[in-house]
Short mmCIF file of C-alpha atoms in Angstrom, two decimals:
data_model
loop_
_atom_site.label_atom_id
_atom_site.label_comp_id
_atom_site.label_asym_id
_atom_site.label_seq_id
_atom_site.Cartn_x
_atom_site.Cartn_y
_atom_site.Cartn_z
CA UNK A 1 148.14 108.77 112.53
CA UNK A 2 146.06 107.69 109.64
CA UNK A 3 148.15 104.25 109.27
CA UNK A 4 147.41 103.63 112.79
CA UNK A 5 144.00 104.09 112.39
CA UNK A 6 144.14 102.13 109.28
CA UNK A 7 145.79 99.39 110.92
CA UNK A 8 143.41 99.32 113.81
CA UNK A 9 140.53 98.92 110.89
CA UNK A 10 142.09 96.28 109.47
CA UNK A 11 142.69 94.69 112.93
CA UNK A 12 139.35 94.70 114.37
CA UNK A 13 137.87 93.29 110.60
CA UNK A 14 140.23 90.36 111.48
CA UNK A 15 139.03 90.35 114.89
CA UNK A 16 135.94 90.19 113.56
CA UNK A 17 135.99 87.62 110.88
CA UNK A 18 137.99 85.63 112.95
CA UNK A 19 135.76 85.58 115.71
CA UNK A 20 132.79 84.72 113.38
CA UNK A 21 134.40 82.12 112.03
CA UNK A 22 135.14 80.38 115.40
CA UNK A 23 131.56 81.28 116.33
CA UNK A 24 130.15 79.65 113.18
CA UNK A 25 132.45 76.41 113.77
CA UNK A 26 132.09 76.19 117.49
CA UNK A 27 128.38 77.44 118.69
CA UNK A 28 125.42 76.02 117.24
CA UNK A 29 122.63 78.97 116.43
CA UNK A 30 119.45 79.78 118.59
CA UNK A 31 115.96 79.69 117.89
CA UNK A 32 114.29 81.35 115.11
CA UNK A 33 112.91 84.99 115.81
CA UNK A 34 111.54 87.66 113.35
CA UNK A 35 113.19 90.74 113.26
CA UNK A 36 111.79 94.16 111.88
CA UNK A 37 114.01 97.16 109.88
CA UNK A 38 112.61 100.18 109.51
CA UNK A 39 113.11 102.33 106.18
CA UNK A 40 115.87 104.96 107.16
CA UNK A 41 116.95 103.05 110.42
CA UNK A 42 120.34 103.95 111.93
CA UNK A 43 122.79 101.31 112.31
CA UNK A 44 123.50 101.74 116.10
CA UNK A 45 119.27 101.51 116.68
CA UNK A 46 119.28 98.54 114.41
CA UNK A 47 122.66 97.14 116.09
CA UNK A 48 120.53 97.38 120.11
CA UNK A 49 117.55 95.79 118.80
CA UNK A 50 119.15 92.56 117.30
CA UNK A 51 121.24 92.45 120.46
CA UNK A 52 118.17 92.67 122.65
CA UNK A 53 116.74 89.98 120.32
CA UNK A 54 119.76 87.90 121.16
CA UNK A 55 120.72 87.88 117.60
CA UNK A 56 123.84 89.45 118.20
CA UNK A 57 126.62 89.50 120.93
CA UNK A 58 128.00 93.01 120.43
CA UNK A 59 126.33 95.78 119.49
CA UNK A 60 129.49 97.26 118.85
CA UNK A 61 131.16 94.52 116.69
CA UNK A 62 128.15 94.82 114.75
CA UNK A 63 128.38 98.92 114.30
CA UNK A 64 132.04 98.85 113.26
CA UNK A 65 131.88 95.40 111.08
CA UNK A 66 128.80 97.60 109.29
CA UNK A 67 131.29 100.79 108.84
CA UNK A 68 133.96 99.13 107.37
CA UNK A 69 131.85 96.51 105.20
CA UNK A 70 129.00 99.12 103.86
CA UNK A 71 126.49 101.64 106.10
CA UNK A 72 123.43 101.57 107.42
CA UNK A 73 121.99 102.23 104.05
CA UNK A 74 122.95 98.89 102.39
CA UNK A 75 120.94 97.45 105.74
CA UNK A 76 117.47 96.69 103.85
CA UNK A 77 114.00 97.73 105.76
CA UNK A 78 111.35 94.94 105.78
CA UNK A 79 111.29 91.82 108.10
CA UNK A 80 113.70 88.72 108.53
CA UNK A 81 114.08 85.85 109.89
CA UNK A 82 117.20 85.28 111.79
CA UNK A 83 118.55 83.19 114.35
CA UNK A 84 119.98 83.50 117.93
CA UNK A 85 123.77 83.74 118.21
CA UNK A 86 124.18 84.49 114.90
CA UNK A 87 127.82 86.34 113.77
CA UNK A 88 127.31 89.80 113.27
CA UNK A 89 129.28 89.27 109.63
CA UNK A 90 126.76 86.82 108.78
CA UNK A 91 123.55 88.89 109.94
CA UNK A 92 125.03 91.79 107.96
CA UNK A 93 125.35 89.67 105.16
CA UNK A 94 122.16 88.55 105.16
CA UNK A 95 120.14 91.48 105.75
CA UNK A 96 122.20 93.36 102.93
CA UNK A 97 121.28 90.25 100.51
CA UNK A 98 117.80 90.05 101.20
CA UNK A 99 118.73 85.86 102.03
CA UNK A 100 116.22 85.82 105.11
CA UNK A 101 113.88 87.72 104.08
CA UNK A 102 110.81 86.62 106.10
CA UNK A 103 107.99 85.36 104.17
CA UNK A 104 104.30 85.46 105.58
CA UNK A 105 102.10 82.54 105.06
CA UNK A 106 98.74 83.52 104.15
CA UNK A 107 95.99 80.71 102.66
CA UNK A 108 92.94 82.22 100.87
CA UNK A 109 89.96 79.35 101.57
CA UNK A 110 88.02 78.18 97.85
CA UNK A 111 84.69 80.37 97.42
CA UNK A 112 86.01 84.05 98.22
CA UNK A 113 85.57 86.60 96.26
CA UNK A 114 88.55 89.17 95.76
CA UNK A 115 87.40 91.79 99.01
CA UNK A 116 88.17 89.04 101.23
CA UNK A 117 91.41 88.19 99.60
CA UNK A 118 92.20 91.48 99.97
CA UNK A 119 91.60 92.10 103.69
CA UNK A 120 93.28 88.97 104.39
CA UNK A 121 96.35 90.64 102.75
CA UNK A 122 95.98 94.12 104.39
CA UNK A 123 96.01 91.94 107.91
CA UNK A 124 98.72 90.21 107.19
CA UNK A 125 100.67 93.94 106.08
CA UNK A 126 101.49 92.14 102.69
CA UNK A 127 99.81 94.60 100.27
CA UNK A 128 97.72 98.06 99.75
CA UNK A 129 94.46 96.39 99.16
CA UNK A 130 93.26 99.22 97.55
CA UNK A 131 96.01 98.76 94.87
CA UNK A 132 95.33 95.03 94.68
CA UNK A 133 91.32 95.32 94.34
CA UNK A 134 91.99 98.17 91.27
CA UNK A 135 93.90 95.74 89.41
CA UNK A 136 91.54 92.72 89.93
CA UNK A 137 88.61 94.84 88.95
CA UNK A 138 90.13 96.66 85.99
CA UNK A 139 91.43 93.32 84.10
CA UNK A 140 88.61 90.95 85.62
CA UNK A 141 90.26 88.95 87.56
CA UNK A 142 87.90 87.71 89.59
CA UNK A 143 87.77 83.90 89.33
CA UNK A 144 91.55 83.71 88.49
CA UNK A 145 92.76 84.42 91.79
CA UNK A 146 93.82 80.58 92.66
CA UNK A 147 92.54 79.58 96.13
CA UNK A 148 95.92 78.59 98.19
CA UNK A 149 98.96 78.68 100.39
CA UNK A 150 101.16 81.08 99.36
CA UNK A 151 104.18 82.85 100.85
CA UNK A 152 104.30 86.72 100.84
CA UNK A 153 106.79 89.10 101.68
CA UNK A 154 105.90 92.37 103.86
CA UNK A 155 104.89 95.03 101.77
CA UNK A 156 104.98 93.12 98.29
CA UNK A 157 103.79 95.45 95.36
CA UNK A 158 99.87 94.19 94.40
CA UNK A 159 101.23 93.91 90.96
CA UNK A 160 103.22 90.86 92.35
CA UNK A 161 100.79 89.14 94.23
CA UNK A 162 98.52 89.47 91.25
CA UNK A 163 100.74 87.49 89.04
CA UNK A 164 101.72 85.15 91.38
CA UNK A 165 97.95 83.90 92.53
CA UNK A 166 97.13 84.21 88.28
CA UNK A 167 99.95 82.02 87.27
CA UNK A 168 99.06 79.60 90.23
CA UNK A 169 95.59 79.53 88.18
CA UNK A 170 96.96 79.17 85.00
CA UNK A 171 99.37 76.05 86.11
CA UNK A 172 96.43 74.74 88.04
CA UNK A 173 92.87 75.34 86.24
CA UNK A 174 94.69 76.07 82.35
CA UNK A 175 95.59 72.27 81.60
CA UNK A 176 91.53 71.41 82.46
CA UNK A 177 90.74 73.68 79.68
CA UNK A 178 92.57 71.20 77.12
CA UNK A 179 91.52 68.26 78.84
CA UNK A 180 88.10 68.46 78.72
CA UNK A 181 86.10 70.17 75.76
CA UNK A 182 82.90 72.89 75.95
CA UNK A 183 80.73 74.62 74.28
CA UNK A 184 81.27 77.40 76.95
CA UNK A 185 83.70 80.00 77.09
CA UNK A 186 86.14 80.24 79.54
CA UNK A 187 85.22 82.71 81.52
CA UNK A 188 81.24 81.25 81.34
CA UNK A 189 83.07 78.38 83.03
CA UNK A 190 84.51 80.05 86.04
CA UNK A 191 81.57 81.85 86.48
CA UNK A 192 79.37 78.86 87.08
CA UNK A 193 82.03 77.15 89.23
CA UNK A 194 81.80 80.21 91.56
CA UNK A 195 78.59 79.54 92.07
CA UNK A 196 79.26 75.85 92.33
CA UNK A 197 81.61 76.63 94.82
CA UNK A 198 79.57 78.23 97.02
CA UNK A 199 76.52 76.35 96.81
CA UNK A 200 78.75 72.74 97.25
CA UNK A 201 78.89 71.65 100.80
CA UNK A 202 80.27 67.85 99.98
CA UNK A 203 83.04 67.03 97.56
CA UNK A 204 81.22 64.74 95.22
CA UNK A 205 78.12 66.59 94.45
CA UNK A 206 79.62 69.61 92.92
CA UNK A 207 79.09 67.92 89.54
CA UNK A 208 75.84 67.32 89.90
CA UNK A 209 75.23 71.14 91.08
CA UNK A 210 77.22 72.04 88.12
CA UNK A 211 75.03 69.93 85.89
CA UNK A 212 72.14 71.37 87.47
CA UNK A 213 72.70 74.70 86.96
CA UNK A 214 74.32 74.03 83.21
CA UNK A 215 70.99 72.54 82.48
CA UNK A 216 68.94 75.58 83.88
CA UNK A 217 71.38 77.73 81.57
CA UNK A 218 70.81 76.19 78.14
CA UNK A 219 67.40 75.45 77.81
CA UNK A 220 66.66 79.73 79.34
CA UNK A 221 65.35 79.20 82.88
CA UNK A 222 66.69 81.28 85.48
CA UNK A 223 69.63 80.15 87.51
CA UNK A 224 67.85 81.03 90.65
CA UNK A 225 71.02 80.79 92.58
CA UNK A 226 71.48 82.04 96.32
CA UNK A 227 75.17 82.50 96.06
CA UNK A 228 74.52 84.89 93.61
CA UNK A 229 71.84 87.43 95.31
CA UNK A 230 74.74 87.08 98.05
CA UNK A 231 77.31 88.76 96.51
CA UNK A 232 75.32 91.41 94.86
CA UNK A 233 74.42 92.10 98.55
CA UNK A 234 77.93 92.65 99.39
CA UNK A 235 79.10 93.38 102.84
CA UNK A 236 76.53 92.49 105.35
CA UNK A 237 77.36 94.92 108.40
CA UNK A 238 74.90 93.31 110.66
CA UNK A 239 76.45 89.80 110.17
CA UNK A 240 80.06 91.79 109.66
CA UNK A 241 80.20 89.53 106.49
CA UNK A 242 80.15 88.80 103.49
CA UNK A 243 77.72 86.34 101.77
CA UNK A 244 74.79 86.72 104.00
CA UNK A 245 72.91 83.92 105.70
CA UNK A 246 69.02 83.43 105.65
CA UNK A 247 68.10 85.68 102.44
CA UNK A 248 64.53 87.15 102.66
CA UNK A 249 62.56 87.66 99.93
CA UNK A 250 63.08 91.33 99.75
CA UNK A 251 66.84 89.98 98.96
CA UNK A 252 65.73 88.19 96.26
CA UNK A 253 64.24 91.13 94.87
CA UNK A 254 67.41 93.31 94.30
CA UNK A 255 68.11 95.15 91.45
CA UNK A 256 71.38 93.61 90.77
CA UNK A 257 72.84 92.14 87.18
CA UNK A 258 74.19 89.48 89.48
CA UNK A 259 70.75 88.07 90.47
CA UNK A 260 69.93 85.30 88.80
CA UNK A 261 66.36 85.65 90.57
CA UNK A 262 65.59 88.53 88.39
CA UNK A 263 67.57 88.45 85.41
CA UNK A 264 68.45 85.34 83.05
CA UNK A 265 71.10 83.30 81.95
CA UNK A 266 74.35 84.01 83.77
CA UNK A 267 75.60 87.11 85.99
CA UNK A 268 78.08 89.68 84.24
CA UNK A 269 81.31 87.06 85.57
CA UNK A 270 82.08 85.13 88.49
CA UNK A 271 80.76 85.92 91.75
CA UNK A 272 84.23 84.05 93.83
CA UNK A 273 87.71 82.50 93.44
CA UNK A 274 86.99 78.99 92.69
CA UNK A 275 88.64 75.60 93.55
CA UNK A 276 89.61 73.04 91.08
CA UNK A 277 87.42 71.12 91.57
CA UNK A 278 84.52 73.41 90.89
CA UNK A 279 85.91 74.04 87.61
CA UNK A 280 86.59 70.37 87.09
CA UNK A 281 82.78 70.20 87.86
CA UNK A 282 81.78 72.51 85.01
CA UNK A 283 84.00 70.45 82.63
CA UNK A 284 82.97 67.44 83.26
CA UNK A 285 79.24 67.45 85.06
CA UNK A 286 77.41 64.66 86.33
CA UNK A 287 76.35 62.61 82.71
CA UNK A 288 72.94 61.76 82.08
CA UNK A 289 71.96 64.15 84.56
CA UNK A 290 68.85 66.22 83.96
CA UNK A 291 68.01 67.68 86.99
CA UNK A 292 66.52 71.62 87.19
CA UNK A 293 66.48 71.52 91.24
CA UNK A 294 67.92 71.00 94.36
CA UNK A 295 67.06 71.71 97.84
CA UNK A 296 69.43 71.21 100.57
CA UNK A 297 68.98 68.66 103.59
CA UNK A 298 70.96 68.34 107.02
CA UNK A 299 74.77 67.53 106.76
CA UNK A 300 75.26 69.53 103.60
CA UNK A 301 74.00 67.12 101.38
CA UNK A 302 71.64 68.24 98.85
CA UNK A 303 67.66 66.11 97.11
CA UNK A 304 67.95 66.74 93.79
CA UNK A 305 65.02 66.38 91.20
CA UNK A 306 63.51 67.01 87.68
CA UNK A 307 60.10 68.94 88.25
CA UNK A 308 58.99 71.61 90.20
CA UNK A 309 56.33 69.55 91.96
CA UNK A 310 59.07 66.93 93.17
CA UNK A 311 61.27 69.98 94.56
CA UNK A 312 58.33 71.04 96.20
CA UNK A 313 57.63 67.85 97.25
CA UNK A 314 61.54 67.52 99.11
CA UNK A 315 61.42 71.00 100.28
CA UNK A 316 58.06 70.50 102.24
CA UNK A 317 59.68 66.77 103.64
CA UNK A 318 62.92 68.67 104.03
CA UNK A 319 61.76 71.36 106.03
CA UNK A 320 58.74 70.16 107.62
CA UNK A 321 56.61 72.23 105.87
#
């Protein structure tokens, strides 16, 4: 009795193999479609959900190719990308090697700060945010977290996507650093290109900001930057944002290392994530540049000028006033 059953095995593996290797040589595969394992998932409930999908053609092919080629706990939980009229041999396969994994495309924009990176991730289901924000504050990351495409799988420790969006900003923003020489340190740097970042509307002006605000910083005036009273703010429920719009005075006024209003020279570190080039900005400002303000007009531009009574002057043109 147990040889016949053996042989039976061995038959319907053949069966099996055969049949996905006449599948694989005569059909063409389907569409695309995302598929979803739970942890702990039996393979019969994991068997009538790719054959609802249309992955598979038998459910049961599938449940006796898993039995005699591993169990239900080789199957690994997560989400994969797999195609219509697919062999169940191959979709086994692939699952078990982790081949099609599926990968979630997430972009984080230039200019914000980590708490935005971080819901963006919980959204997406890529990360604990809570994990991810603990390690960015605790080794001061902020600034270092390279603003860009990336590819994420579900449920990806924050440890990973720590490293990967640092080592995007050390491929990216280190080789600037030995480029172009500064007085400042690095971290000095980033900090000011956050704020570049989020003051710059238009590509080309950012070194000019930069040099601006570089100026401001090394003969002692305040920095007297927006961007700056905005993140000390922090979440703005009324807007249900960050970085709120139309600061009042009152805002100016907040007891907050981070405002450059109140306190001099520059905050405790970088107030966002910042593009390259912001940083580029920083390391290489506008030359012969000595303006102390700006004022911004329609279109994003910004006037730009050396005294107070000029900036005056462009704010009261600007505005109307």
């Amino acid at each position: 009795m147990k040889r016949f059953l053996l042989f039976c095995g061995i038959f319907v593996f053949a069966l099996a193999f055969l049949t996905w290797g006449a599948k694989t040589y005569f059909c063409s595969k389907g569409d695309l479609t995302v598929v979803t394992i739970e942890p702990g998932q039996s393979g019969s409930s994991v068997a009538k959900m790719l054959k609802a999908k249309g992955v598979i053609h038998s459910e049961l092919a599938f449940k006796i190719l898993l039995k005699l080629t591993s169990s239900a706990r080789d199957l690994k939980a997560g989400r994969f990308d797999l195609r219509k009229n697919t062999s169940s041999f191959e979709v086994i396969n692939c699952i078990k090697s982790g081949k099609c994994t599926h990968y979630e495309k997430v972009t984080f924009l230039e200019g914000w700060r980590s708490e935005e990176i971080a819901e963006m991730l919980s959204e997406k289901g890529i990360t604990d945010p809570h994990a991810f924000l603990d390690i960015v504050r605790r080794e001061n990351l902020e600034g270092k977290l390279f603003p860009s495409t990336y590819l994420f799988a579900e449920n990806t420790p924050a440890r990973k996507v720590v490293n990967e969006m640092v080592e995007q900003y050390k491929k990216k923003i280190g080789p600037l650093f030995k480029t172009y020489k500064t007085d400042l340190t690095e971290q000095q740097v980033l900090t000011v290109a956050s704020i570049v970042e989020r003051e710059a509307v238009v590509h080309d002006e950012r070194p000019k900001i930069a040099a601006v605000y570089l100026n401001r910083f090394r003969i002692g005036k305040r920095l007297e930057a927006d961007p700056t009273v905005q993140y000390a703010l922090g979440f703005n429920l009324k807007e249900n944002r960050y970085w709120k719009k139309g600061l009042t005075y009152k805002d100016l006024k907040i007891k907050s290392p981070y405002n450059t209003y109140r306190n001099a020279g520059l905050p405790p570190g970088p107030i966002c994530n910042p593009s390259y080039e912001s940083v580029l900005g920083v390391l290489n400002p506008q030359p012969d540049f000595d303006a102390l303000y700006f004022v911004a007009e329609s279109g994003g531009r910004h006037v730009f000028s050396k005294t107070f009574d000029e900036h005056r002057r462009n704010i009261k043109r600007i505005r109307g006033k």
